[in-house]
Coordinates of C-alpha atoms and ligand atoms in Angstrom, one line a residue:
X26 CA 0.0 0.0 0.0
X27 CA 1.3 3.4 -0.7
X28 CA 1.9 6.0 2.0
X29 CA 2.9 9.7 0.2
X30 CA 3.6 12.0 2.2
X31 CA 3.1 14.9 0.0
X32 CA 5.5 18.2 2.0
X33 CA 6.1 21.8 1.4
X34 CA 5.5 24.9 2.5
X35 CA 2.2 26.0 3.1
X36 CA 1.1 27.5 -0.6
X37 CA 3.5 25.4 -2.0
X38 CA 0.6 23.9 -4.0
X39 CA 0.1 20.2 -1.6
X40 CA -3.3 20.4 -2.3
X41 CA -4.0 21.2 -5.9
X42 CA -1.3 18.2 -6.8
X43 CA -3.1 16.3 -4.2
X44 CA -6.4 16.3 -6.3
X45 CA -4.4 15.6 -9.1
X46 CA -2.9 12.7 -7.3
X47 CA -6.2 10.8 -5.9
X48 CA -7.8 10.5 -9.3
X49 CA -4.5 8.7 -11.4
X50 CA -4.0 6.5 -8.4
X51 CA -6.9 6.1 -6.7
X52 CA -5.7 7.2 -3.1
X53 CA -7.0 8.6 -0.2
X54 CA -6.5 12.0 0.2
X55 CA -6.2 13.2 4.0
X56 CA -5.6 16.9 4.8
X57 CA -5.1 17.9 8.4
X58 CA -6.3 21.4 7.5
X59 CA -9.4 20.5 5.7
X60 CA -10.4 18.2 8.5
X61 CA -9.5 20.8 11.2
X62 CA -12.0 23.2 8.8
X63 CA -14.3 20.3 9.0
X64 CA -14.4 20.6 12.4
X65 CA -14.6 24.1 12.4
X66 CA -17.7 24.4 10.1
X67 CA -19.0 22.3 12.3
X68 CA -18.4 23.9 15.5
X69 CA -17.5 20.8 17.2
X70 CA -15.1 20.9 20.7
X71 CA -11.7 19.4 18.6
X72 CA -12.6 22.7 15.7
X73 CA -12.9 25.2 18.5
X74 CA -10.0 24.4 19.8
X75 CA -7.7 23.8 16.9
X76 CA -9.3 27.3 15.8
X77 CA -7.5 29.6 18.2
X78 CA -4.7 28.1 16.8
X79 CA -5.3 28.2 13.6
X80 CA -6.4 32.0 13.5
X81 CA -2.6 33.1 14.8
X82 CA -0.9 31.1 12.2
X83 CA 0.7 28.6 14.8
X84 CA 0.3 25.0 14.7
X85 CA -2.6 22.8 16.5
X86 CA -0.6 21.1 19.4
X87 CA 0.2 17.2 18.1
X88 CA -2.5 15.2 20.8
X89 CA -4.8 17.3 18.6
X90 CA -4.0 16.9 15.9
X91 CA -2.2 12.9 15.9
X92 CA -5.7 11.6 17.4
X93 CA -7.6 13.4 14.5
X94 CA -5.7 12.0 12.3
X95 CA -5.6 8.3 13.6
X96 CA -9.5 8.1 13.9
X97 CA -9.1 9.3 9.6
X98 CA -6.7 6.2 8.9
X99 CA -8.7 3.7 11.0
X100 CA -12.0 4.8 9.5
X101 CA -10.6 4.3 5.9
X102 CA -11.4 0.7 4.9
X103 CA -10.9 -0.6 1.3
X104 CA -8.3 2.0 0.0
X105 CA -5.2 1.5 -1.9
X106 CA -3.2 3.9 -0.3
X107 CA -2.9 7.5 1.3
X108 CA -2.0 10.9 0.5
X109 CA -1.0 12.7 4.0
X110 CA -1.0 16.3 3.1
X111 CA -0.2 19.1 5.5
X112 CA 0.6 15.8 8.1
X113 CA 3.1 15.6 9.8
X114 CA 4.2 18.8 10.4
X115 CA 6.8 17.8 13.5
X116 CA 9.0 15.3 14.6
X117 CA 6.6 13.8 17.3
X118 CA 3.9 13.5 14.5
X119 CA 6.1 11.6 12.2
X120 CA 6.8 9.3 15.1
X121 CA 3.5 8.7 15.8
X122 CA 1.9 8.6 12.0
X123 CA 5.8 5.8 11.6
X124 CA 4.5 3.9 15.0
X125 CA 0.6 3.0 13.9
X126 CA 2.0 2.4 10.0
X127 CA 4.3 -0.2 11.4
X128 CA 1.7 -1.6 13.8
X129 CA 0.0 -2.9 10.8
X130 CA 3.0 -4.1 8.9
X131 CA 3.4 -0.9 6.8
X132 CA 5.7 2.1 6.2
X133 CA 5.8 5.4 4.8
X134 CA 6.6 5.5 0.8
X135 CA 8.3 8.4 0.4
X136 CA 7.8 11.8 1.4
X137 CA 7.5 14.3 -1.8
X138 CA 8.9 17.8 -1.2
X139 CA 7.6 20.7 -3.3
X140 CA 10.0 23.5 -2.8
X141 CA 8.8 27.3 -4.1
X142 CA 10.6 30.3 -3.0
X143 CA 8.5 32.4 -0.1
X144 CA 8.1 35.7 -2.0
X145 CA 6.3 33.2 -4.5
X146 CA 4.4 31.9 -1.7
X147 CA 3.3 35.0 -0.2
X148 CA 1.9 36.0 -3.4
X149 CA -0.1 33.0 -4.3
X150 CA -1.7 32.6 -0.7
X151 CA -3.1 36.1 -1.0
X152 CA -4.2 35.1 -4.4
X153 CA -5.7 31.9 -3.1
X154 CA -7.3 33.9 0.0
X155 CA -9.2 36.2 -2.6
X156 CA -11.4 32.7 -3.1
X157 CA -10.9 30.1 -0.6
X158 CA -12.3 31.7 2.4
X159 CA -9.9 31.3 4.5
X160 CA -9.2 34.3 7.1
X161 CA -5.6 32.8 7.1
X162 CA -4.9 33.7 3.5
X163 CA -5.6 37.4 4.1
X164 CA -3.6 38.7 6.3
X165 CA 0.6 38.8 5.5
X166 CA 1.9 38.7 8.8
X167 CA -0.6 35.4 9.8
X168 CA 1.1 34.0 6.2
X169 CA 4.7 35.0 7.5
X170 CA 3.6 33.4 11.0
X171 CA 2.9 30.1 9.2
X172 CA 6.2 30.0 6.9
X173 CA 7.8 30.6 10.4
X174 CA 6.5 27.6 11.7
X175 CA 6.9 26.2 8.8
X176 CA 10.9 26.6 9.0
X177 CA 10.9 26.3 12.5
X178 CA 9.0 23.2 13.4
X179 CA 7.7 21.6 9.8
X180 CA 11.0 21.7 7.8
X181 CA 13.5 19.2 10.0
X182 CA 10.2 16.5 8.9
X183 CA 12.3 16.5 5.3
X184 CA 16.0 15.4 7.2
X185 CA 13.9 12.8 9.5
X186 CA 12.7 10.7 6.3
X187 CA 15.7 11.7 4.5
X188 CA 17.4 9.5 7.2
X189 CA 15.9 7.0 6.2
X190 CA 16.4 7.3 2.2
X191 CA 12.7 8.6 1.8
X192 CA 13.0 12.2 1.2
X193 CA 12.8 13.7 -2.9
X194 CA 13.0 17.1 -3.6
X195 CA 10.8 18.6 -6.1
X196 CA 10.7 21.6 -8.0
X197 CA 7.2 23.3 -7.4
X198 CA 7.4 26.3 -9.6
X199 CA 5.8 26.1 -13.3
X200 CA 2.4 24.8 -14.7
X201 CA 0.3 22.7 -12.7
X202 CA 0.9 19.9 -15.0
X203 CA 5.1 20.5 -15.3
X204 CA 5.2 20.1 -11.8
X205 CA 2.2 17.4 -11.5
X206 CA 4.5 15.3 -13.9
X207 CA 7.5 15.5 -12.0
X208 CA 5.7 14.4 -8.7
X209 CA 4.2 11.0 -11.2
X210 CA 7.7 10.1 -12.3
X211 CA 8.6 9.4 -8.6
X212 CA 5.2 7.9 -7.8
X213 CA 6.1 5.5 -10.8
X214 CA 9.2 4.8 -9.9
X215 CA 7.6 3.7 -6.3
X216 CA 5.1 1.4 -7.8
X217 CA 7.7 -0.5 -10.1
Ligands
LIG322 P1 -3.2 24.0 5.9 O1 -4.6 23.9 5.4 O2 -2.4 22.7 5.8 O3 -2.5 25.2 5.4 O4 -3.3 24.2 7.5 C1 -4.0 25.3 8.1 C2 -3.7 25.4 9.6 O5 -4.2 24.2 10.2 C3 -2.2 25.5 9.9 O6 -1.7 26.8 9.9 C4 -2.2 24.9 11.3 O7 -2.7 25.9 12.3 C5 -3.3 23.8 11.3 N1 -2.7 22.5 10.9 C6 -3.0 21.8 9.8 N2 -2.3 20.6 9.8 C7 -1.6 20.6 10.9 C8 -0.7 19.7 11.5 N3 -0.3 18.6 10.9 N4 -0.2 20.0 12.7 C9 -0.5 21.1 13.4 N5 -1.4 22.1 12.9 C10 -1.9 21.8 11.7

C-alpha cells in the first residue's frame, strides 16, 4: 500500500497536486487542514479548539492533531493507499503517523517535497485567500507566521525521512501539469 507524504511549505501547491494525485492513483487524500476546517464548520469541541490556533498562524498542538488523524486512517477501509497532506508537520507526528503504520505491517513510501521560494508563496496565498475563504490567507503577517512555523518546526520533517532514504526534492514552480509530472515520475518509480 502506498503511503505519500506529499511536504512543502504552506502555498507550496500540496493540495492542488493532491487532487491531481487521488484521481490517477486512486488514493486517499487526507488533509489535516481541511479536517480541522471540518471541524470548524462544524463547531464541534476538537474545531474550537484547533481554531484559536489556527487563526494566529501557529500549529494545533500534536494530541490534537495525531488523534484526528488516527480516527481518519482507521475509519478508511478498502483504499489503496494514502496521500497525507499538510501531516506531519513535526518530529513527534512523524513518530506517531511511523508507529501506527508499522503496527499494521506498513511504512511510509516516500515523502515528496515541493519547494517554491517564499516571495512566491506570499503571493499565491493572497491570491488563493481572494477565493478560498480562509481568514488565514488574508492577512501577510498570519502568512509570515505560518512560513515561520513552517521553517521552524515543519521543515527538519524533510531530514527525518531523509534519514531514512525517503525524502525527494521537487521543484514546485511552473504549470500545474510541469510540476504534476514530476511528482508522477517518482510515484512511478515507487510502484515499479
Ligand atoms: P493547511 O490547510 O495545511 O495550510 O493548515 C492550516 C492550519 O491548520 C495550519 O496553519 C495549522 O494551524 C493547522 N494544521 C494543519 N495541519 C496541521 C498539523 N499537521 N499540525 C498542526 N497544525 C496543523
Amino acid at each position: 500500500m502506498l503511503h505519500i507524504i506529499l511536504f512543502g511549505p504552506p502555498g507550496s501547491g500540496k493540495g492542488t497536486q493532491a487532487e491531481r494525485l487521488i484521481e490517477k492513483y486512486n488514493l486517499f487524500h487526507i488533509s489535516t487542514g481541511d479536517l480541522f476546517r471540518s471541524e470548524i464548520n462544524q463547531q464541534t469541541e476538537l474545531g474550537l479548539r484547533a481554531k484559536e490556533f489556527m487563526d494566529k498562524g501557529i500549529l494545533v498542538p500534536d494530541e490534537i492533531t495525531v488523534g484526528m488523524l488516527k480516527n481518519k486512517v482507521e475509519s478508511s477501509v478498502d483504499v489503496k493507499g494514502f496521500i497525507y497532506d499538510g501531516f506531519p508537520r513535526t518530529i513527534p507526528q512523524a513518530e506517531a503517523l511511523d508507529k501506527m503504520l508499522s503496527s499494521k505491517n506498513q511504512s511510509i513510501s516516500a515523502l515528496l517535497a515541493l519547494h517554491v521560494d517564499d516571495d512566491e508563496i506570499v503571493r499565491r496565498i493572497l491570491n488563493r485567500g481572494k477565493n478560498s475563504g480562509r481568514s488565514d490567507d488574508l492577512d501577510e503577517s498570519i502568512i509570515r507566521k505560518r512560513m515561520d512555523e513552517y521553517r521552524l518546526k515543519t521543515s527538519t520533517v524533510y531530514n527525518y525521512y531523509d534519514s531514512k532514504g525517503k525524502s525527494i526534492k521537487i521543484e514546485g514552480i511552473g504549470t500545474i501539469d510541469e510540476i504534476s509530472n514530476r511528482i508522477n515520475q517518482n510515484i512511478e518509480g515507487l510502484i515499479c
